[in-house]
Amino acid sequence: MKTLNGQADCRIPLNRDVIVSRAIAIADTEGVGAITIRRLAQELNVTAMAPYRHFLDKEDLLNGIAEKLLANVNLPETAPRTWDQDLALVFDQLVAALRQHPSVAELVLTRVLLTVSGLTLAERVFQLLTDAGFEIERVGQIGGYALNSLVALVTTRPGTVANPNPEIRDAILRKKRASLTSLSPREYPNIVAAADTLVSCTDDDAYYALGVKLVIEGIKGVRSDLSDQTDSIL
Amino acid sequence: MKTLNGQADCRIPLNRDVIVSRAIAIADTEGVGAITIRRLAQELNVTAMAPYRHFLDKEDLLNGIAEKLLANVNLPETAPRTWDQDLALVFDQLVAALRQHPSVAELVLTRVLLTVSGLTLAERVFQLLTDAGFEIERVGQIGGYALNSLVALVTTRPGTVANPNPEIRDAILRKKRASLTSLSPREYPNIVAAADTLVSCTDDDAYYALGVKLVIEGIKGVRSDLSDQTDSIL
DNA sequence: ACCTGAACACCGTTCAAGT
DNA sequence: ACCTGAACACCGTTCAAGT
């Protein structure tokens, strides 16, 4: 049996997971923009059309990536906790899963309801919000807000750049920091002062803990309004 | 004088704003993916390379779009209000600006600090957070969180689809709704119940008001922790 | 100064074959 | 069933000219 380049066949059999894993590996080192069907085919030693046996189109491939990311969310056991504690645990797990491959986390933003693991996650979040006393329209909106905010938290974490190649990455960050520190301290005192923390993250765990807390506290704040006044403006 | 197609010259002189406006118009009717340099050149009756006289590359064009969107944010006058009221007003204005062209709102997510109007907006937000008593590292992180969450709020509003063409749009939404309502009500009771509100937004104003409130309440919640206990985990 | 024209190295995706 | 090969209609961007 011969392959494209006439050498011994060292291909692993093609399937969705092999292709998706390879796509994630590409994004991890070169950014999500480096994922192309042709590139994938080349790295897997097949022709450009071979992946289409396993995916409808590129959109389907991107859905597959989102699915694989969300499959890594370990939903905690249901236990006798308060709804906000449970919610925080679920959000922690989502963040933990997205942090593993921040370069593809953005793909999740519009695909939670398109994947089975995303549906499972959303259902759990919605259930906890229902438990908290929100009506179903608010449940959808608040649940969506929470998931979106957490995804955005990961994709826009200070220090994140489109191209994760170490050298290019550092050069981009140095340049970005320079452009912020070179701003007028009279016009932009706070931005100049925050330049360092806007360009890199000293403590990832603290950053994500703060993000989850912001989401949880936001929901608690909206809820207390709900119980305080029956004729809420919401 | 002859043009590309040999007809009378009906071209308006090319400049950044003309090109950016056209790009936004394209995105408004066909989605952000329909913005290409070649398409833009064709609609403006010039060759593919003409836009490069005004933009370094496509990334520069996308920055220009973000800049134009953020330029529409009318920062309120500083007045003797509380920091959270002021912050809510700023956030309302940001949302109002992004809502005008939701299809390009996503471009703002990573570009706030790359545009002058974005820097002005961020500086104002940071100042209000400093007023609220946050230390500078938290100011950057919370400010970033707030801006990101509001952008995500607009880009993922229920009823938003990549292609805003009315007929295609409705077809996509019907299909999406069908796929949600066809889920097992035993496995996904909350998602099935929320299907309608996940697929379209009955009241945009209420949706965005809730979103701004979630952000503000989140910040207030994090802040009260700060004053309650000096040895906060944050 | 501003735009053109041709070319290069890519894309996603179709169709018809091959084995 | 699974993959190949050629082709189509696109991309962003380069370089060297034109006026």
Short mmCIF file of C-alpha atoms (C1' of nucleotides) in Angstrom, two decimals:
data_model
loop_
_atom_site.label_atom_id
_atom_site.label_comp_id
_atom_site.label_asym_id
_atom_site.label_seq_id
_atom_site.Cartn_x
_atom_site.Cartn_y
_atom_site.Cartn_z
CA MET A 1 0.00 0.00 0.00
CA LYS A 2 1.28 3.39 -0.96
CA THR A 3 0.52 6.77 0.52
CA LEU A 4 0.61 10.28 -0.88
CA ASN A 5 4.36 10.53 -0.57
CA GLY A 6 5.10 6.92 -1.53
CA GLN A 7 6.39 5.96 1.91
CA ALA A 8 5.21 3.25 4.26
CA ASP A 9 1.73 3.98 5.54
CA CYS A 10 2.00 5.59 8.97
CA ARG A 11 -1.53 6.93 9.03
CA ILE A 12 -3.84 6.33 11.93
CA PRO A 13 -7.37 5.58 10.71
CA LEU A 14 -9.28 8.80 10.15
CA ASN A 15 -12.26 9.63 12.36
CA ARG A 16 -13.87 12.67 13.94
CA ASP A 17 -11.86 12.54 17.14
CA VAL A 18 -8.49 12.19 15.42
CA ILE A 19 -9.24 15.17 13.21
CA VAL A 20 -10.65 17.30 16.03
CA SER A 21 -7.67 16.54 18.28
CA ARG A 22 -5.30 17.52 15.52
CA ALA A 23 -7.20 20.74 14.93
CA ILE A 24 -6.93 21.62 18.62
CA ALA A 25 -3.20 20.88 18.55
CA ILE A 26 -2.78 23.23 15.60
CA ALA A 27 -4.72 25.99 17.38
CA ASP A 28 -2.71 25.47 20.57
CA THR A 29 0.52 26.31 18.79
CA GLU A 30 -0.57 28.67 16.02
CA GLY A 31 -3.99 30.01 16.92
CA VAL A 32 -7.50 29.17 15.79
CA GLY A 33 -6.92 30.88 12.44
CA ALA A 34 -4.37 28.22 11.52
CA ILE A 35 -7.07 25.54 11.48
CA THR A 36 -7.86 24.76 7.84
CA ILE A 37 -9.21 21.62 6.22
CA ARG A 38 -6.25 21.44 3.85
CA ARG A 39 -3.68 21.85 6.62
CA LEU A 40 -5.42 19.16 8.64
CA ALA A 41 -5.48 16.81 5.66
CA GLN A 42 -1.79 17.38 5.02
CA GLU A 43 -0.79 16.68 8.62
CA LEU A 44 -2.89 13.51 8.64
CA ASN A 45 -1.37 12.33 5.35
CA VAL A 46 -4.60 12.37 3.37
CA THR A 47 -5.93 14.50 0.53
CA ALA A 48 -7.90 17.69 1.13
CA MET A 49 -11.24 15.95 0.61
CA ALA A 50 -10.71 13.05 3.03
CA PRO A 51 -11.89 14.94 6.14
CA TYR A 52 -15.25 15.53 4.44
CA ARG A 53 -16.02 11.85 4.91
CA HIS A 54 -16.28 12.70 8.65
CA PHE A 55 -17.52 16.29 8.65
CA LEU A 56 -20.27 17.99 6.69
CA ASP A 57 -18.19 21.13 6.29
CA LYS A 58 -15.76 23.30 8.25
CA GLU A 59 -18.54 24.57 10.50
CA ASP A 60 -19.20 20.97 11.50
CA LEU A 61 -15.51 20.60 12.36
CA LEU A 62 -15.63 23.71 14.56
CA ASN A 63 -18.73 22.30 16.26
CA GLY A 64 -16.72 19.15 16.90
CA ILE A 65 -13.99 21.17 18.59
CA ALA A 66 -16.54 22.93 20.82
CA GLU A 67 -18.08 19.56 21.64
CA LYS A 68 -14.73 18.09 22.66
CA LEU A 69 -13.93 21.10 24.88
CA LEU A 70 -17.31 20.97 26.60
CA ALA A 71 -17.02 17.20 27.06
CA ASN A 72 -14.18 17.96 29.48
CA VAL A 73 -16.52 19.79 31.84
CA ASN A 74 -16.90 17.54 34.88
CA LEU A 75 -20.29 18.40 36.25
CA PRO A 76 -20.17 18.04 40.05
CA GLU A 77 -22.45 15.58 41.82
CA THR A 78 -25.69 17.12 42.97
CA ALA A 79 -25.41 17.57 46.71
CA PRO A 80 -27.35 19.43 49.39
CA ARG A 81 -25.79 22.82 48.78
CA THR A 82 -27.31 26.20 48.09
CA TRP A 83 -28.04 27.07 44.46
CA ASP A 84 -25.28 29.69 44.30
CA GLN A 85 -22.65 27.33 45.69
CA ASP A 86 -23.68 24.67 43.17
CA LEU A 87 -23.61 27.21 40.37
CA ALA A 88 -20.13 28.35 41.36
CA LEU A 89 -18.89 24.76 41.23
CA VAL A 90 -20.33 24.28 37.73
CA PHE A 91 -18.78 27.54 36.54
CA ASP A 92 -15.42 26.55 38.03
CA GLN A 93 -15.55 23.33 36.05
CA LEU A 94 -16.44 25.12 32.81
CA VAL A 95 -13.56 27.55 33.27
CA ALA A 96 -11.21 24.66 34.08
CA ALA A 97 -12.19 22.91 30.84
CA LEU A 98 -11.83 26.03 28.69
CA ARG A 99 -8.46 26.93 30.23
CA GLN A 100 -6.96 23.72 28.87
CA HIS A 101 -7.19 25.08 25.32
CA PRO A 102 -7.78 28.84 25.53
CA SER A 103 -7.06 29.30 21.83
CA VAL A 104 -10.23 27.41 20.85
CA ALA A 105 -12.39 28.58 23.76
CA GLU A 106 -13.92 31.27 21.55
CA LEU A 107 -15.50 28.55 19.41
CA VAL A 108 -17.70 27.61 22.36
CA LEU A 109 -19.34 31.05 22.58
CA THR A 110 -21.97 30.37 19.91
CA ARG A 111 -22.06 26.57 20.10
CA VAL A 112 -23.15 25.54 23.60
CA LEU A 113 -26.65 24.59 22.45
CA LEU A 114 -25.30 22.80 19.36
CA THR A 115 -23.39 20.11 21.25
CA VAL A 116 -24.64 17.34 23.55
CA SER A 117 -22.14 18.15 26.31
CA GLY A 118 -23.10 21.82 26.00
CA LEU A 119 -26.79 20.97 26.34
CA THR A 120 -26.06 18.92 29.46
CA LEU A 121 -24.11 21.83 30.93
CA ALA A 122 -26.80 24.38 30.03
CA GLU A 123 -29.55 22.18 31.47
CA ARG A 124 -27.72 21.95 34.78
CA VAL A 125 -27.19 25.71 34.92
CA PHE A 126 -30.81 26.36 33.98
CA GLN A 127 -32.04 23.95 36.66
CA LEU A 128 -30.02 25.73 39.34
CA LEU A 129 -31.38 29.09 38.20
CA THR A 130 -34.91 27.70 38.28
CA ASP A 131 -34.19 26.47 41.82
CA ALA A 132 -33.08 30.00 42.67
CA GLY A 133 -36.56 31.22 41.78
CA PHE A 134 -36.10 32.83 38.39
CA GLU A 135 -38.87 32.50 35.80
CA ILE A 136 -38.02 30.62 32.65
CA GLU A 137 -37.37 33.64 30.40
CA ARG A 138 -34.87 35.03 32.94
CA VAL A 139 -33.33 31.58 33.32
CA GLY A 140 -32.46 31.50 29.62
CA GLN A 141 -31.13 35.04 29.58
CA ILE A 142 -29.13 34.79 32.79
CA GLY A 143 -27.82 31.33 31.93
CA GLY A 144 -26.72 32.60 28.54
CA TYR A 145 -25.10 35.63 30.12
CA ALA A 146 -23.17 33.50 32.58
CA LEU A 147 -21.84 31.04 30.00
CA ASN A 148 -20.90 33.84 27.61
CA SER A 149 -19.14 35.86 30.28
CA LEU A 150 -17.08 32.87 31.39
CA VAL A 151 -16.06 32.05 27.82
CA ALA A 152 -15.10 35.68 27.25
CA LEU A 153 -13.15 35.59 30.50
CA VAL A 154 -10.94 32.82 29.11
CA THR A 155 -10.60 34.13 25.56
CA THR A 156 -9.66 37.65 26.69
CA ARG A 157 -7.49 36.84 29.70
CA PRO A 158 -4.58 39.34 29.86
CA GLY A 159 -1.59 37.80 28.13
CA THR A 160 -3.67 35.95 25.55
CA VAL A 161 -2.66 36.58 21.94
CA ALA A 162 -3.97 35.10 18.71
CA ASN A 163 -0.65 33.41 18.01
CA PRO A 164 0.59 31.43 21.02
CA ASN A 165 4.06 30.83 19.55
CA PRO A 166 6.33 31.80 22.50
CA GLU A 167 8.67 34.22 20.73
CA ILE A 168 6.02 35.95 18.63
CA ARG A 169 3.78 36.01 21.70
CA ASP A 170 6.32 37.83 23.85
CA ALA A 171 7.13 40.29 21.09
CA ILE A 172 3.43 41.14 20.65
CA LEU A 173 2.95 41.56 24.40
CA ARG A 174 6.01 43.80 24.77
CA LYS A 175 4.75 45.96 21.92
CA LYS A 176 1.27 46.11 23.42
CA ARG A 177 2.63 47.07 26.81
CA ALA A 178 4.81 49.76 25.24
CA SER A 179 1.86 51.28 23.40
CA LEU A 180 -0.11 51.47 26.67
CA THR A 181 2.70 52.91 28.79
CA SER A 182 3.44 55.48 26.09
CA LEU A 183 -0.04 56.99 26.49
CA SER A 184 -0.43 60.40 28.09
CA PRO A 185 -0.60 59.87 31.89
CA ARG A 186 -2.72 62.99 32.11
CA GLU A 187 -5.34 61.74 29.67
CA TYR A 188 -5.18 58.04 30.57
CA PRO A 189 -3.89 57.79 34.14
CA ASN A 190 -5.72 54.58 34.98
CA ILE A 191 -4.82 52.77 31.78
CA VAL A 192 -1.15 53.66 32.16
CA ALA A 193 -1.26 52.51 35.78
CA ALA A 194 -2.99 49.27 34.78
CA ALA A 195 -0.75 48.61 31.76
CA ASP A 196 1.11 45.71 33.33
CA THR A 197 -2.00 43.89 34.47
CA LEU A 198 -3.73 44.54 31.15
CA VAL A 199 -0.93 42.84 29.28
CA SER A 200 -0.20 39.82 31.45
CA CYS A 201 -1.83 37.88 34.23
CA THR A 202 0.27 37.30 37.34
CA ASP A 203 -2.11 34.82 38.93
CA ASP A 204 -4.42 32.87 36.62
CA ASP A 205 -6.28 31.15 39.46
CA ALA A 206 -7.07 34.46 41.15
CA TYR A 207 -8.14 35.95 37.82
CA TYR A 208 -10.60 33.16 37.08
CA ALA A 209 -11.85 33.03 40.69
CA LEU A 210 -12.66 36.73 40.43
CA GLY A 211 -14.46 36.16 37.13
CA VAL A 212 -16.66 33.40 38.52
CA LYS A 213 -17.39 35.55 41.58
CA LEU A 214 -18.44 38.47 39.38
CA VAL A 215 -20.93 36.26 37.55
CA ILE A 216 -22.31 34.67 40.71
CA GLU A 217 -22.61 37.97 42.58
CA GLY A 218 -24.32 39.51 39.56
CA ILE A 219 -26.96 36.79 39.57
CA LYS A 220 -27.43 37.09 43.35
CA GLY A 221 -27.81 40.85 42.99
CA VAL A 222 -30.47 40.54 40.30
CA ARG A 223 -32.27 37.90 42.38
CA SER A 224 -32.45 39.98 45.53
CA ASP A 225 -34.15 42.73 43.51
CA LEU A 226 -36.65 40.12 42.44
CA SER A 227 -37.65 39.22 45.98
CA ASP A 228 -37.47 42.79 47.35
CA GLN A 229 -40.02 44.24 44.98
CA THR A 230 -42.72 42.36 43.13
CA ASP A 231 -43.13 45.06 40.48
CA SER A 232 -39.45 44.96 39.46
CA ILE A 233 -38.40 46.97 36.43
CA LEU A 234 -36.95 43.72 35.03
CA MET B 1 -11.92 59.43 -17.46
CA LYS B 2 -12.77 55.75 -17.56
CA THR B 3 -13.47 53.37 -14.72
CA LEU B 4 -13.10 49.63 -14.39
CA ASN B 5 -16.29 48.94 -16.30
CA GLY B 6 -15.83 51.74 -18.83
CA GLN B 7 -18.77 53.77 -17.54
CA ALA B 8 -18.89 57.31 -16.21
CA ASP B 9 -16.95 57.66 -13.00
CA CYS B 10 -19.39 57.46 -10.10
CA ARG B 11 -16.80 56.76 -7.45
CA ILE B 12 -16.63 58.72 -4.24
CA PRO B 13 -13.02 59.44 -3.25
CA LEU B 14 -11.61 56.53 -1.29
CA ASN B 15 -10.70 57.01 2.38
CA ARG B 16 -10.78 55.05 5.62
CA ASP B 17 -14.26 56.11 6.60
CA VAL B 18 -15.85 55.32 3.24
CA ILE B 19 -14.32 51.86 3.26
CA VAL B 20 -15.19 51.16 6.91
CA SER B 21 -18.78 52.32 6.41
CA ARG B 22 -19.14 50.05 3.42
CA ALA B 23 -17.71 47.13 5.37
CA ILE B 24 -20.25 47.69 8.13
CA ALA B 25 -23.04 47.85 5.56
CA ILE B 26 -21.92 44.51 4.13
CA ALA B 27 -21.83 42.92 7.58
CA ASP B 28 -25.26 44.35 8.43
CA THR B 29 -26.86 42.46 5.54
CA GLU B 30 -24.64 39.39 5.15
CA GLY B 31 -22.65 38.98 8.34
CA VAL B 32 -19.11 39.77 9.35
CA GLY B 33 -17.77 36.86 7.29
CA ALA B 34 -18.88 38.61 4.09
CA ILE B 35 -16.38 41.42 4.67
CA THR B 36 -13.47 40.86 2.29
CA ILE B 37 -11.01 43.30 0.79
CA ARG B 38 -11.89 42.16 -2.73
CA ARG B 39 -15.63 42.48 -2.16
CA LEU B 40 -15.13 45.95 -0.73
CA ALA B 41 -12.97 46.99 -3.68
CA GLN B 42 -15.57 45.73 -6.14
CA GLU B 43 -18.44 47.61 -4.47
CA LEU B 44 -16.36 50.79 -4.39
CA ASN B 45 -15.42 50.41 -8.08
CA VAL B 46 -11.69 50.06 -7.52
CA THR B 47 -9.23 47.21 -7.89
CA ALA B 48 -8.44 44.79 -5.10
CA MET B 49 -5.28 46.64 -4.10
CA ALA B 50 -6.76 50.14 -3.82
CA PRO B 51 -7.95 49.75 -0.20
CA TYR B 52 -4.37 49.00 0.85
CA ARG B 53 -3.55 52.65 0.26
CA HIS B 54 -5.72 53.33 3.35
CA PHE B 55 -5.21 50.22 5.45
CA LEU B 56 -2.09 48.28 6.38
CA ASP B 57 -3.91 44.98 6.04
CA LYS B 58 -7.28 43.40 6.77
CA GLU B 59 -6.62 43.46 10.52
CA ASP B 60 -6.22 47.22 10.26
CA LEU B 61 -9.59 47.41 8.50
CA LEU B 62 -11.24 45.40 11.30
CA ASN B 63 -9.63 47.76 13.84
CA GLY B 64 -11.17 50.61 11.88
CA ILE B 65 -14.60 49.03 12.19
CA ALA B 66 -14.18 48.61 15.96
CA GLU B 67 -13.00 52.22 16.19
CA LYS B 68 -16.08 53.49 14.35
CA LEU B 69 -18.43 51.47 16.54
CA LEU B 70 -16.78 52.70 19.74
CA ALA B 71 -16.78 56.28 18.47
CA ASN B 72 -20.57 56.12 18.76
CA VAL B 73 -20.41 55.66 22.51
CA ASN B 74 -21.64 58.91 24.03
CA LEU B 75 -19.91 59.09 27.37
CA PRO B 76 -22.23 60.85 29.84
CA GLU B 77 -21.17 64.05 31.53
CA THR B 78 -19.52 63.52 34.87
CA ALA B 79 -22.08 64.47 37.50
CA PRO B 80 -22.40 64.05 41.26
CA ARG B 81 -23.69 60.51 41.17
CA THR B 82 -22.55 57.33 42.89
CA TRP B 83 -19.90 55.27 41.09
CA ASP B 84 -22.31 52.44 40.31
CA GLN B 85 -24.92 54.78 38.82
CA ASP B 86 -22.24 56.39 36.65
CA LEU B 87 -20.94 53.00 35.60
CA ALA B 88 -24.43 51.87 34.63
CA LEU B 89 -24.84 54.95 32.44
CA VAL B 90 -21.55 54.26 30.66
CA PHE B 91 -22.48 50.62 30.13
CA ASP B 92 -25.89 51.64 28.77
CA GLN B 93 -24.16 53.86 26.23
CA LEU B 94 -21.76 51.12 25.18
CA VAL B 95 -24.62 48.69 24.68
CA ALA B 96 -26.57 51.32 22.74
CA ALA B 97 -23.62 51.83 20.38
CA LEU B 98 -23.03 48.11 19.84
CA ARG B 99 -26.73 47.42 19.23
CA GLN B 100 -26.65 49.64 16.16
CA HIS B 101 -24.52 47.09 14.32
CA PRO B 102 -24.69 43.81 16.24
CA SER B 103 -23.09 41.88 13.38
CA VAL B 104 -19.75 43.66 13.88
CA ALA B 105 -19.96 43.99 17.68
CA GLU B 106 -17.78 40.90 18.05
CA LEU B 107 -14.89 42.78 16.47
CA VAL B 108 -14.80 45.06 19.52
CA LEU B 109 -14.10 42.21 21.95
CA THR B 110 -10.33 42.17 21.40
CA ARG B 111 -9.87 45.74 20.15
CA VAL B 112 -10.98 48.16 22.89
CA LEU B 113 -7.41 49.07 23.84
CA LEU B 114 -6.37 49.34 20.17
CA THR B 115 -8.67 52.29 19.33
CA VAL B 116 -8.69 55.84 20.66
CA SER B 117 -12.42 55.82 21.41
CA GLY B 118 -11.96 52.46 23.14
CA LEU B 119 -9.17 53.87 25.28
CA THR B 120 -11.35 56.83 26.26
CA LEU B 121 -14.16 54.46 27.23
CA ALA B 122 -11.83 52.14 29.17
CA GLU B 123 -10.24 55.07 31.00
CA ARG B 124 -13.65 56.28 32.15
CA VAL B 125 -14.65 52.81 33.35
CA PHE B 126 -11.32 52.34 35.12
CA GLN B 127 -11.65 55.72 36.83
CA LEU B 128 -15.08 54.84 38.18
CA LEU B 129 -13.77 51.50 39.46
CA THR B 130 -10.86 53.29 41.12
CA ASP B 131 -13.40 55.65 42.70
CA ALA B 132 -15.24 52.59 43.96
CA GLY B 133 -12.14 51.61 45.90
CA PHE B 134 -10.67 48.78 43.83
CA GLU B 135 -6.89 48.49 43.59
CA ILE B 136 -5.42 48.92 40.13
CA GLU B 137 -4.98 45.19 39.29
CA ARG B 138 -8.64 44.55 40.11
CA VAL B 139 -9.63 47.65 38.14
CA GLY B 140 -8.08 46.21 34.98
CA GLN B 141 -9.57 42.77 35.48
CA ILE B 142 -13.04 43.95 36.45
CA GLY B 143 -13.09 46.60 33.74
CA GLY B 144 -12.09 44.02 31.17
CA TYR B 145 -14.71 41.62 32.46
CA ALA B 146 -17.44 44.26 32.22
CA LEU B 147 -16.60 45.35 28.68
CA ASN B 148 -16.27 41.76 27.48
CA SER B 149 -19.54 40.68 29.07
CA LEU B 150 -21.42 43.57 27.48
CA VAL B 151 -19.97 42.84 24.05
CA ALA B 152 -20.85 39.15 24.44
CA LEU B 153 -24.34 40.22 25.52
CA VAL B 154 -24.88 41.93 22.17
CA THR B 155 -23.19 39.34 19.96
CA THR B 156 -25.08 36.41 21.50
CA ARG B 157 -28.48 37.99 22.01
CA PRO B 158 -31.22 35.40 21.31
CA GLY B 159 -32.33 35.76 17.71
CA THR B 160 -28.90 36.74 16.45
CA VAL B 161 -27.59 34.67 13.54
CA ALA B 162 -24.42 34.97 11.51
CA ASN B 163 -26.38 35.82 8.37
CA PRO B 164 -28.92 38.61 8.99
CA ASN B 165 -30.67 38.11 5.64
CA PRO B 166 -34.37 38.06 6.70
CA GLU B 167 -35.46 34.86 4.96
CA ILE B 168 -32.33 32.84 5.75
CA ARG B 169 -32.43 34.24 9.27
CA ASP B 170 -35.98 33.04 9.93
CA ALA B 171 -35.27 29.64 8.44
CA ILE B 172 -32.22 29.20 10.68
CA LEU B 173 -34.15 30.30 13.77
CA ARG B 174 -37.06 27.96 13.01
CA LYS B 175 -34.64 25.08 12.60
CA LYS B 176 -32.83 25.98 15.82
CA ARG B 177 -36.09 26.20 17.73
CA ALA B 178 -37.22 22.86 16.33
CA SER B 179 -33.98 21.17 17.39
CA LEU B 180 -34.43 22.48 20.94
CA THR B 181 -38.12 21.59 21.29
CA SER B 182 -37.41 18.11 19.93
CA LEU B 183 -35.12 17.34 22.86
CA SER B 184 -36.23 14.87 25.51
CA PRO B 185 -38.30 16.83 28.08
CA ARG B 186 -37.19 14.31 30.69
CA GLU B 187 -33.49 14.89 30.08
CA TYR B 188 -33.67 18.60 29.23
CA PRO B 189 -36.82 20.01 30.89
CA ASN B 190 -35.44 23.52 31.35
CA ILE B 191 -33.98 23.84 27.87
CA VAL B 192 -37.21 22.69 26.27
CA ALA B 193 -39.16 25.13 28.44
CA ALA B 194 -36.77 27.95 27.56
CA ALA B 195 -36.61 27.11 23.84
CA ASP B 196 -38.64 30.12 22.73
CA THR B 197 -36.63 32.63 24.71
CA LEU B 198 -33.35 31.01 23.66
CA VAL B 199 -34.21 31.49 20.01
CA SER B 200 -35.67 34.97 19.97
CA CYS B 201 -35.80 38.02 22.18
CA THR B 202 -39.26 39.46 22.87
CA ASP B 203 -38.01 42.64 24.50
CA ASP B 204 -34.54 43.86 23.53
CA ASP B 205 -34.55 46.74 26.00
CA ALA B 206 -35.38 44.47 28.93
CA TYR B 207 -32.74 41.97 27.77
CA TYR B 208 -29.99 44.59 27.70
CA ALA B 209 -31.16 46.24 30.93
CA LEU B 210 -30.85 42.86 32.63
CA GLY B 211 -27.38 42.37 31.19
CA VAL B 212 -26.12 45.73 32.45
CA LYS B 213 -27.68 45.00 35.84
CA LEU B 214 -25.91 41.62 36.03
CA VAL B 215 -22.56 43.30 35.40
CA ILE B 216 -23.16 46.13 37.88
CA GLU B 217 -24.48 43.84 40.61
CA GLY B 218 -21.52 41.53 40.09
CA ILE B 219 -19.11 44.38 40.67
CA LYS B 220 -21.03 45.58 43.72
CA GLY B 221 -21.03 42.06 45.13
CA VAL B 222 -17.29 41.70 44.71
CA ARG B 223 -16.75 45.13 46.25
CA SER B 224 -18.80 44.43 49.39
CA ASP B 225 -16.62 41.38 50.01
CA LEU B 226 -13.66 43.69 49.77
CA SER B 227 -14.89 45.96 52.56
CA ASP B 228 -16.32 43.17 54.73
CA GLN B 229 -13.07 41.29 55.16
CA THR B 230 -9.60 42.73 54.76
CA ASP B 231 -8.00 39.31 54.19
CA SER B 232 -10.23 38.53 51.19
CA ILE B 233 -9.39 35.46 49.12
CA LEU B 234 -9.35 37.78 46.11
"C1'" DA C 1 -0.28 60.48 -4.43
"C1'" DC C 2 -3.21 57.17 -5.69
"C1'" DC C 3 -4.62 53.42 -8.34
"C1'" DT C 4 -3.90 49.30 -11.68
"C1'" DG C 5 -2.62 44.56 -13.28
"C1'" DA C 6 -0.63 40.39 -12.92
"C1'" DA C 7 0.85 37.00 -10.08
"C1'" DC C 8 1.52 33.93 -5.77
"C1'" DA C 9 0.22 31.04 -2.26
"C1'" DC C 10 -3.33 29.96 -0.17
"C1'" DC C 11 -8.72 28.83 1.06
"C1'" DG C 12 -13.52 25.69 1.20
"C1'" DT C 13 -15.95 22.83 -1.58
"C1'" DT C 14 -17.97 20.38 -6.11
"C1'" DC C 15 -17.87 16.43 -8.78
"C1'" DA C 16 -16.48 12.20 -10.80
"C1'" DA C 17 -13.48 8.41 -10.14
"C1'" DG C 18 -10.86 5.06 -8.14
"C1'" DT C 19 -10.03 0.71 -4.91
"C1'" DA D 1 -16.83 2.46 2.64
"C1'" DC D 2 -13.33 5.41 2.25
"C1'" DC D 3 -10.13 8.02 -0.19
"C1'" DT D 4 -8.12 10.43 -4.54
"C1'" DG D 5 -7.55 13.98 -8.22
"C1'" DA D 6 -8.78 17.67 -10.76
"C1'" DA D 7 -11.20 21.67 -10.93
"C1'" DC D 8 -13.91 26.03 -9.46
"C1'" DA D 9 -14.60 30.18 -7.29
"C1'" DC D 10 -12.92 32.43 -4.08
"C1'" DC D 11 -9.27 34.65 -0.43
"C1'" DG D 12 -5.15 38.22 1.37
"C1'" DT D 13 -1.18 40.12 -0.19
"C1'" DT D 14 3.46 40.88 -3.11
"C1'" DC D 15 5.52 43.51 -6.53
"C1'" DA D 16 6.21 46.45 -10.37
"C1'" DA D 17 3.97 49.73 -13.13
"C1'" DG D 18 1.12 53.21 -14.60
"C1'" DT D 19 -0.91 58.33 -14.47
#
